PDB file of C-alpha atoms in Angstrom:
ATOM      1  CA  MET A 274      -5.495 -15.706  10.631  1.00  0.00           C
ATOM      2  CA  LYS A 275      -4.787 -16.829   7.281  1.00  0.00           C
ATOM      3  CA  ASP A 276      -2.340 -14.435   5.617  1.00  0.00           C
ATOM      4  CA  ILE A 277      -1.505 -15.193   1.792  1.00  0.00           C
ATOM      5  CA  LEU A 278      -0.681 -12.019  -0.011  1.00  0.00           C
ATOM      6  CA  ASP A 279       1.714  -8.642  -0.044  1.00  0.00           C
ATOM      7  CA  VAL A 280       1.291  -6.056  -2.228  1.00  0.00           C
ATOM      8  CA  HIS A 281       3.663  -3.622  -0.847  1.00  0.00           C
ATOM      9  CA  ILE A 282       7.125  -4.598  -1.647  1.00  0.00           C
ATOM     10  CA  HIS A 283      10.112  -2.581  -3.162  1.00  0.00           C
ATOM     11  CA  THR A 284      13.425  -3.851  -5.886  1.00  0.00           C
ATOM     12  CA  ILE A 285      16.334  -2.067  -6.313  1.00  0.00           C
ATOM     13  CA  ALA A 286      14.382  -0.240  -8.620  1.00  0.00           C
ATOM     14  CA  SER A 287      13.407   1.913  -6.062  1.00  0.00           C
ATOM     15  CA  GLY A 288      16.884   3.188  -5.485  1.00  0.00           C
ATOM     16  CA  HIS A 289      16.932   2.757  -1.835  1.00  0.00           C
ATOM     17  CA  ALA A 290      15.763  -1.048  -1.732  1.00  0.00           C
ATOM     18  CA  TYR A 291      18.067  -4.115  -1.861  1.00  0.00           C
ATOM     19  CA  SER A 292      16.597  -6.909  -3.623  1.00  0.00           C
ATOM     20  CA  THR A 293      15.445  -7.857  -7.171  1.00  0.00           C
ATOM     21  CA  ILE A 294      12.088  -9.232  -8.456  1.00  0.00           C
ATOM     22  CA  ARG A 295      13.781 -12.625  -8.292  1.00  0.00           C
ATOM     23  CA  GLU A 296      14.880 -12.671  -5.144  1.00  0.00           C
ATOM     24  CA  VAL A 297      11.718 -11.137  -3.946  1.00  0.00           C
ATOM     25  CA  THR A 298       9.468 -13.850  -5.426  1.00  0.00           C
ATOM     26  CA  ALA A 299      11.574 -16.262  -4.153  1.00  0.00           C
ATOM     27  CA  ALA A 300      11.236 -15.041  -0.781  1.00  0.00           C
ATOM     28  CA  ALA A 301       7.445 -14.897  -1.202  1.00  0.00           C
ATOM     29  CA  LYS A 302       7.230 -18.722  -2.390  1.00  0.00           C
ATOM     30  CA  ALA A 303       9.213 -20.080   0.792  1.00  0.00           C
ATOM     31  CA  LYS A 304       7.039 -18.288   2.895  1.00  0.00           C
ATOM     32  CA  GLY A 305       4.163 -19.732   1.176  1.00  0.00           C
ATOM     33  CA  LEU A 306       2.331 -16.368  -0.357  1.00  0.00           C
ATOM     34  CA  GLU A 307      -0.066 -17.080  -2.909  1.00  0.00           C
ATOM     35  CA  LEU A 308       0.326 -13.334  -4.551  1.00  0.00           C
ATOM     36  CA  VAL A 309       2.929 -10.876  -4.653  1.00  0.00           C
ATOM     37  CA  GLY A 310       2.862  -7.043  -5.506  1.00  0.00           C
ATOM     38  CA  ILE A 311       5.515  -4.698  -6.255  1.00  0.00           C
ATOM     39  CA  ALA A 312       4.955  -1.365  -5.911  1.00  0.00           C
ATOM     40  CA  GLU A 313       8.272   0.989  -6.690  1.00  0.00           C
ATOM     41  CA  HIS A 314       8.177   4.406  -5.505  1.00  0.00           C
ATOM     42  CA  SER A 315       6.769   6.651  -8.024  1.00  0.00           C
ATOM     43  CA  ILE A 316       8.819   9.709 -10.109  1.00  0.00           C
ATOM     44  CA  ASN A 317       8.824  12.050  -7.393  1.00  0.00           C
ATOM     45  CA  MET A 318      10.640  10.298  -4.630  1.00  0.00           C
ATOM     46  CA  PRO A 319      14.156  10.850  -4.721  1.00  0.00           C
ATOM     47  CA  GLY A 320      16.544   8.098  -6.145  1.00  0.00           C
ATOM     48  CA  THR A 321      13.324   5.677  -7.872  1.00  0.00           C
ATOM     49  CA  CYS A 322      13.000   4.553 -10.901  1.00  0.00           C
ATOM     50  CA  HIS A 323      12.502   6.822 -14.134  1.00  0.00           C
ATOM     51  CA  GLU A 324       8.877   7.356 -15.158  1.00  0.00           C
ATOM     52  CA  PHE A 325       9.901   4.942 -18.317  1.00  0.00           C
ATOM     53  CA  TYR A 326      10.211   2.131 -16.326  1.00  0.00           C
ATOM     54  CA  PHE A 327       6.460   1.866 -15.435  1.00  0.00           C
ATOM     55  CA  HIS A 328       6.295   2.126 -19.239  1.00  0.00           C
ATOM     56  CA  ASN A 329       7.776  -0.742 -20.074  1.00  0.00           C
ATOM     57  CA  LEU A 330       6.405  -3.081 -17.332  1.00  0.00           C
ATOM     58  CA  ARG A 331       4.529  -4.748 -20.163  1.00  0.00           C
ATOM     59  CA  VAL A 332       7.643  -7.008 -20.765  1.00  0.00           C
ATOM     60  CA  ILE A 333       7.486  -8.835 -17.421  1.00  0.00           C
ATOM     61  CA  PRO A 334       5.557 -11.879 -17.461  1.00  0.00           C
ATOM     62  CA  ARG A 335       3.118 -12.006 -14.986  1.00  0.00           C
ATOM     63  CA  ASP A 336       3.655 -15.725 -14.625  1.00  0.00           C
ATOM     64  CA  GLY A 337       7.012 -15.952 -15.183  1.00  0.00           C
ATOM     65  CA  TYR A 338       8.337 -16.210 -11.416  1.00  0.00           C
ATOM     66  CA  GLU A 339       7.959 -18.205  -8.196  1.00  0.00           C
ATOM     67  CA  VAL A 340       3.925 -16.915  -7.417  1.00  0.00           C
ATOM     68  CA  PRO A 341       1.444 -14.992  -9.182  1.00  0.00           C
ATOM     69  CA  LEU A 342       2.764 -11.384  -9.627  1.00  0.00           C
ATOM     70  CA  ILE A 343       1.353  -7.834 -10.230  1.00  0.00           C
ATOM     71  CA  LEU A 344       2.990  -4.782 -10.542  1.00  0.00           C
ATOM     72  CA  GLY A 345       2.125  -1.762  -9.362  1.00  0.00           C
ATOM     73  CA  ALA A 346       3.421   1.637  -7.913  1.00  0.00           C
ATOM     74  CA  GLU A 347       3.543   3.802  -4.331  1.00  0.00           C
ATOM     75  CA  LEU A 348       2.273   6.869  -5.682  1.00  0.00           C
ATOM     76  CA  ASN A 349       3.653   9.995  -3.658  1.00  0.00           C
ATOM     77  CA  ILE A 350       0.611  12.632  -2.638  1.00  0.00           C
ATOM     78  CA  LEU A 351       1.587  16.051  -4.081  1.00  0.00           C
ATOM     79  CA  ASP A 352      -0.732  18.430  -2.578  1.00  0.00           C
ATOM     80  CA  TYR A 353      -3.401  18.823  -0.122  1.00  0.00           C
ATOM     81  CA  SER A 354      -6.247  18.283  -2.986  1.00  0.00           C
ATOM     82  CA  GLY A 355      -4.500  14.410  -3.653  1.00  0.00           C
ATOM     83  CA  SER A 356      -2.604  14.718  -6.913  1.00  0.00           C
ATOM     84  CA  THR A 357      -0.259  12.516  -7.400  1.00  0.00           C
ATOM     85  CA  ASP A 358       2.849  12.248  -9.480  1.00  0.00           C
ATOM     86  CA  MET A 359       2.498   9.669 -11.790  1.00  0.00           C
ATOM     87  CA  PRO A 360       1.362  10.740 -15.714  1.00  0.00           C
ATOM     88  CA  SER A 361      -1.829   9.220 -16.939  1.00  0.00           C
ATOM     89  CA  LEU A 362      -0.209   7.179 -19.812  1.00  0.00           C
ATOM     90  CA  ALA A 363       2.555   5.423 -17.094  1.00  0.00           C
ATOM     91  CA  LEU A 364      -0.544   4.776 -14.856  1.00  0.00           C
ATOM     92  CA  GLN A 365      -2.056   2.752 -17.498  1.00  0.00           C
ATOM     93  CA  GLN A 366       0.657   0.455 -17.659  1.00  0.00           C
ATOM     94  CA  ILE A 367       0.926  -0.593 -13.743  1.00  0.00           C
ATOM     95  CA  ASP A 368      -1.926  -3.147 -12.343  1.00  0.00           C
ATOM     96  CA  TYR A 369      -2.447  -1.082  -8.948  1.00  0.00           C
ATOM     97  CA  ALA A 370      -1.160   1.672  -7.124  1.00  0.00           C
ATOM     98  CA  ILE A 371      -0.598   2.687  -3.378  1.00  0.00           C
ATOM     99  CA  ALA A 372      -0.929   6.337  -2.649  1.00  0.00           C
ATOM    100  CA  SER A 373       1.157   7.791   0.127  1.00  0.00           C
ATOM    101  CA  LEU A 374       2.607  10.896   1.789  1.00  0.00           C
ATOM    102  CA  HIS A 375       6.188  10.958   2.159  1.00  0.00           C
ATOM    103  CA  LYS A 376       8.361  13.623   3.551  1.00  0.00           C
ATOM    104  CA  PRO A 377      10.073  13.959   0.612  1.00  0.00           C
ATOM    105  CA  CYS A 378       7.221  15.068  -1.678  1.00  0.00           C
ATOM    106  CA  ILE A 379       4.927  16.934   0.332  1.00  0.00           C
ATOM    107  CA  THR A 380       4.971  18.964   4.001  1.00  0.00           C
ATOM    108  CA  SER A 381       2.592  17.979   6.425  1.00  0.00           C
ATOM    109  CA  GLY A 382      -0.200  20.172   6.919  1.00  0.00           C
ATOM    110  CA  SER A 383      -3.082  20.724   8.937  1.00  0.00           C
ATOM    111  CA  VAL A 384      -5.353  17.652   9.955  1.00  0.00           C
ATOM    112  CA  ASP A 385      -7.797  19.308   7.718  1.00  0.00           C
ATOM    113  CA  GLU A 386      -4.991  19.355   4.968  1.00  0.00           C
ATOM    114  CA  ASN A 387      -3.404  16.088   5.475  1.00  0.00           C
ATOM    115  CA  THR A 388      -7.255  14.590   5.581  1.00  0.00           C
ATOM    116  CA  SER A 389      -8.175  16.244   2.332  1.00  0.00           C
ATOM    117  CA  ALA A 390      -4.869  14.954   0.394  1.00  0.00           C
ATOM    118  CA  VAL A 391      -5.594  11.554   1.259  1.00  0.00           C
ATOM    119  CA  ILE A 392      -9.347  11.542   0.363  1.00  0.00           C
ATOM    120  CA  GLY A 393      -8.422  13.198  -2.562  1.00  0.00           C
ATOM    121  CA  ALA A 394      -5.772  10.624  -3.985  1.00  0.00           C
ATOM    122  CA  MET A 395      -8.634   8.424  -3.543  1.00  0.00           C
ATOM    123  CA  LYS A 396     -10.524  10.174  -6.622  1.00  0.00           C
ATOM    124  CA  ASN A 397      -7.766   8.433  -8.528  1.00  0.00           C
ATOM    125  CA  PRO A 398      -9.024   5.351 -10.035  1.00  0.00           C
ATOM    126  CA  HIS A 399      -5.654   3.340  -9.657  1.00  0.00           C
ATOM    127  CA  VAL A 400      -5.280   3.944  -6.312  1.00  0.00           C
ATOM    128  CA  VAL A 401      -6.412   0.892  -4.260  1.00  0.00           C
ATOM    129  CA  ILE A 402      -4.690   1.424  -1.352  1.00  0.00           C
ATOM    130  CA  ILE A 403      -3.654   4.312   0.835  1.00  0.00           C
ATOM    131  CA  GLY A 404      -0.163   3.424   1.920  1.00  0.00           C
ATOM    132  CA  HIS A 405       0.652   3.916   6.312  1.00  0.00           C
ATOM    133  CA  PRO A 406      -2.145   6.456   6.834  1.00  0.00           C
ATOM    134  CA  ASP A 407      -1.855   6.588  10.448  1.00  0.00           C
ATOM    135  CA  ASN A 408       1.439   7.924  10.079  1.00  0.00           C
ATOM    136  CA  PRO A 409       1.925  10.471  13.133  1.00  0.00           C
ATOM    137  CA  GLN A 410       3.632  12.759  11.112  1.00  0.00           C
ATOM    138  CA  TYR A 411       0.698  13.321   8.981  1.00  0.00           C
ATOM    139  CA  PRO A 412      -2.087  13.608  11.363  1.00  0.00           C
ATOM    140  CA  VAL A 413      -5.696  12.704   9.633  1.00  0.00           C
ATOM    141  CA  ASP A 414      -9.191  12.633  10.859  1.00  0.00           C
ATOM    142  CA  PHE A 415      -9.413   8.842  10.593  1.00  0.00           C
ATOM    143  CA  ASP A 416     -13.236   9.044  10.886  1.00  0.00           C
ATOM    144  CA  LYS A 417     -13.390  11.313   7.306  1.00  0.00           C
ATOM    145  CA  VAL A 418     -10.600   9.143   6.088  1.00  0.00           C
ATOM    146  CA  ALA A 419     -12.431   5.582   6.933  1.00  0.00           C
ATOM    147  CA  ARG A 420     -15.881   6.497   5.888  1.00  0.00           C
ATOM    148  CA  ALA A 421     -14.215   7.887   2.164  1.00  0.00           C
ATOM    149  CA  ALA A 422     -12.595   4.681   2.022  1.00  0.00           C
ATOM    150  CA  ALA A 423     -15.488   2.637   2.727  1.00  0.00           C
ATOM    151  CA  ASP A 424     -17.643   4.686   0.090  1.00  0.00           C
ATOM    152  CA  ASN A 425     -14.798   4.748  -2.366  1.00  0.00           C
ATOM    153  CA  HIS A 426     -14.122   1.100  -1.957  1.00  0.00           C
ATOM    154  CA  VAL A 427     -10.365   2.058  -1.294  1.00  0.00           C
ATOM    155  CA  LEU A 428      -7.864  -0.161   1.526  1.00  0.00           C
ATOM    156  CA  LEU A 429      -6.455   1.394   4.244  1.00  0.00           C
ATOM    157  CA  GLU A 430      -2.998  -0.112   4.887  1.00  0.00           C
ATOM    158  CA  LEU A 431      -1.561  -1.557   8.326  1.00  0.00           C
ATOM    159  CA  ASN A 432       2.226  -1.134   7.557  1.00  0.00           C
ATOM    160  CA  ASN A 433       4.370  -3.609   9.226  1.00  0.00           C
ATOM    161  CA  SER A 434       7.283  -0.986   8.730  1.00  0.00           C
ATOM    162  CA  SER A 435       5.490   1.617  10.422  1.00  0.00           C
ATOM    163  CA  TYR A 436       4.665  -0.415  13.917  1.00  0.00           C
ATOM    164  CA  ASN A 437       8.825  -1.570  14.225  1.00  0.00           C
ATOM    165  CA  SER A 438       9.635  -0.052  17.372  1.00  0.00           C
ATOM    166  CA  ASN A 439      13.214   0.955  15.405  1.00  0.00           C
ATOM    167  CA  GLY A 440      11.291   2.707  12.719  1.00  0.00           C
ATOM    168  CA  TYR A 441      10.439   6.079  11.722  1.00  0.00           C
ATOM    169  CA  ARG A 442       6.602   6.674  12.312  1.00  0.00           C
ATOM    170  CA  VAL A 443       7.173   6.361  15.888  1.00  0.00           C
ATOM    171  CA  GLY A 444       3.333   6.746  17.182  1.00  0.00           C
ATOM    172  CA  SER A 445       1.708   4.660  14.238  1.00  0.00           C
ATOM    173  CA  ARG A 446       0.414   1.816  16.648  1.00  0.00           C
ATOM    174  CA  GLU A 447      -1.449   4.156  18.761  1.00  0.00           C
ATOM    175  CA  ASN A 448      -3.027   5.702  15.683  1.00  0.00           C
ATOM    176  CA  ALA A 449      -4.234   2.500  14.343  1.00  0.00           C
ATOM    177  CA  LYS A 450      -6.624   1.968  17.057  1.00  0.00           C
ATOM    178  CA  ILE A 451      -8.052   4.991  15.943  1.00  0.00           C
ATOM    179  CA  MET A 452      -8.237   4.071  12.806  1.00  0.00           C
ATOM    180  CA  LEU A 453      -9.425   0.667  13.250  1.00  0.00           C
ATOM    181  CA  ALA A 454     -12.069   1.636  15.364  1.00  0.00           C
ATOM    182  CA  ALA A 455     -13.116   4.066  12.661  1.00  0.00           C
ATOM    183  CA  CYS A 456     -12.761   1.247  10.050  1.00  0.00           C
ATOM    184  CA  GLN A 457     -15.339  -0.873  11.935  1.00  0.00           C
ATOM    185  CA  LYS A 458     -17.817   1.999  12.177  1.00  0.00           C
ATOM    186  CA  TYR A 459     -17.880   2.441   8.545  1.00  0.00           C
ATOM    187  CA  ASN A 460     -17.039  -1.457   7.584  1.00  0.00           C
ATOM    188  CA  ALA A 461     -13.967  -0.182   5.872  1.00  0.00           C
ATOM    189  CA  ALA A 462     -11.517  -3.166   5.040  1.00  0.00           C
ATOM    190  CA  VAL A 463      -7.819  -3.336   5.610  1.00  0.00           C
ATOM    191  CA  ILE A 464      -4.442  -4.755   4.014  1.00  0.00           C
ATOM    192  CA  MET A 465      -1.748  -5.637   5.715  1.00  0.00           C
ATOM    193  CA  GLY A 466       1.894  -4.526   3.969  1.00  0.00           C
ATOM    194  CA  SER A 467       5.560  -5.331   4.671  1.00  0.00           C
ATOM    195  CA  ASP A 468       6.383  -2.250   3.065  1.00  0.00           C
ATOM    196  CA  ALA A 469       9.566  -4.821   2.154  1.00  0.00           C
ATOM    197  CA  HIS A 470      12.739  -3.239   0.735  1.00  0.00           C
ATOM    198  CA  ILE A 471      14.634  -6.596   1.225  1.00  0.00           C
ATOM    199  CA  GLU A 472      13.791 -10.067   0.581  1.00  0.00           C
ATOM    200  CA  PHE A 473      13.984 -10.861   3.818  1.00  0.00           C
ATOM    201  CA  ASP A 474      10.766  -8.706   4.862  1.00  0.00           C
ATOM    202  CA  VAL A 475       8.580 -10.093   2.007  1.00  0.00           C
ATOM    203  CA  GLY A 476       5.480 -11.348   3.277  1.00  0.00           C
ATOM    204  CA  ASN A 477       6.718 -10.137   7.049  1.00  0.00           C
ATOM    205  CA  HIS A 478       3.130  -8.842   8.812  1.00  0.00           C
ATOM    206  CA  LYS A 479       4.166  -9.569  12.151  1.00  0.00           C
ATOM    207  CA  PHE A 480       3.720  -6.256  13.729  1.00  0.00           C
ATOM    208  CA  SER A 481       0.307  -5.703  11.922  1.00  0.00           C
ATOM    209  CA  GLN A 482      -0.907  -8.720  13.089  1.00  0.00           C
ATOM    210  CA  GLU A 483      -0.319  -8.208  16.510  1.00  0.00           C
ATOM    211  CA  VAL A 484      -1.749  -4.594  16.000  1.00  0.00           C
ATOM    212  CA  ILE A 485      -5.060  -6.156  14.499  1.00  0.00           C
ATOM    213  CA  GLU A 486      -5.498  -8.929  17.617  1.00  0.00           C
ATOM    214  CA  GLU A 487      -4.758  -6.522  19.744  1.00  0.00           C
ATOM    215  CA  ASN A 488      -7.909  -4.229  18.923  1.00  0.00           C
ATOM    216  CA  ASN A 489      -9.538  -7.433  18.206  1.00  0.00           C
ATOM    217  CA  PHE A 490     -10.280  -6.086  14.066  1.00  0.00           C
ATOM    218  CA  PRO A 491     -12.232  -8.721  12.345  1.00  0.00           C
ATOM    219  CA  ALA A 492     -10.832 -10.676   9.876  1.00  0.00           C
ATOM    220  CA  GLU A 493     -13.652 -10.495   7.478  1.00  0.00           C
ATOM    221  CA  LEU A 494     -12.225  -6.749   6.979  1.00  0.00           C
ATOM    222  CA  VAL A 495      -8.680  -7.834   6.588  1.00  0.00           C
ATOM    223  CA  VAL A 496      -8.029  -8.613   2.853  1.00  0.00           C
ATOM    224  CA  ASN A 497      -4.762 -10.692   3.185  1.00  0.00           C
ATOM    225  CA  THR A 498      -6.749 -13.768   3.625  1.00  0.00           C
ATOM    226  CA  ASP A 499      -7.898 -14.088   0.166  1.00  0.00           C
ATOM    227  CA  THR A 500      -6.593 -13.021  -3.164  1.00  0.00           C
ATOM    228  CA  LYS A 501     -10.149 -12.640  -4.118  1.00  0.00           C
ATOM    229  CA  LYS A 502     -10.856 -10.014  -1.428  1.00  0.00           C
ATOM    230  CA  PHE A 503      -7.920  -8.026  -2.961  1.00  0.00           C
ATOM    231  CA  PHE A 504      -8.916  -8.293  -6.772  1.00  0.00           C
ATOM    232  CA  GLU A 505     -12.421  -7.232  -5.966  1.00  0.00           C
ATOM    233  CA  TYR A 506     -11.327  -3.754  -4.620  1.00  0.00           C
ATOM    234  CA  VAL A 507      -8.700  -3.819  -7.706  1.00  0.00           C
ATOM    235  CA  ASN A 508     -11.147  -4.457 -10.714  1.00  0.00           C
ATOM    236  CA  TYR A 509     -13.605  -2.171  -8.403  1.00  0.00           C
ATOM    237  CA  ARG A 510     -11.884   0.553  -8.932  1.00  0.00           C
ATOM    238  CA  LEU A 511     -10.582   0.144 -12.343  1.00  0.00           C
ATOM    239  CA  GLY A 512     -13.810  -0.427 -13.322  1.00  0.00           C
ATOM    240  CA  ILE A 513     -13.612  -4.212 -14.517  1.00  0.00           C
ATOM    241  CA  SER A 514     -16.635  -6.008 -13.924  1.00  0.00           C
ATOM    242  CA  GLY A 515     -16.731  -9.487 -12.899  1.00  0.00           C
TER     243      GLY A 515
END
């Protein structure tokens, strides 16, 4: 399957990652990617960049690096209604957002509460992707999540880091099977994300690709095959026509 974009990448600005924008884009070029997206952790994640970082993204040329570049944020979902942690003015400076449940920012609730948190985050028009929704630490109703994703034109992520046997989201691969079945049921699209915290992992979707193959998930519902597919979701969420 063609795989030419990775939009879940962190740099040193996130505080617990180890490469620069220049190093990330050089790695993306070497791996043949046609689009790279950097989504730094948003302001409630311990150790990440200040809100002012996102306000100043306008100084970074999107065409000044080795590959086309977009700049976003990985928002933290803060409560079971789906509120996130970036003020409106800062959100207006980013190209797209991922919304995720992270332990430092929200305690896992019941299945209904976690599901409500994820679906609530989809109401934010800047949110294009739900990050690692198959994380067993935050159990959700995949039927409801996939249906909401399809209805709201939001992408569900297959997070490569989650499927690493040495990672800390053990059980994600098993959950992905249930999630992908629900995605097929509702025609909800997915996106593979490396969740790279160092340049060597940029574009690394090895485990995500295995999950897709193991579950016979249709390539037409995976947006990594075409940058136009991805931007259709971005533009729809932001209300941009054409």
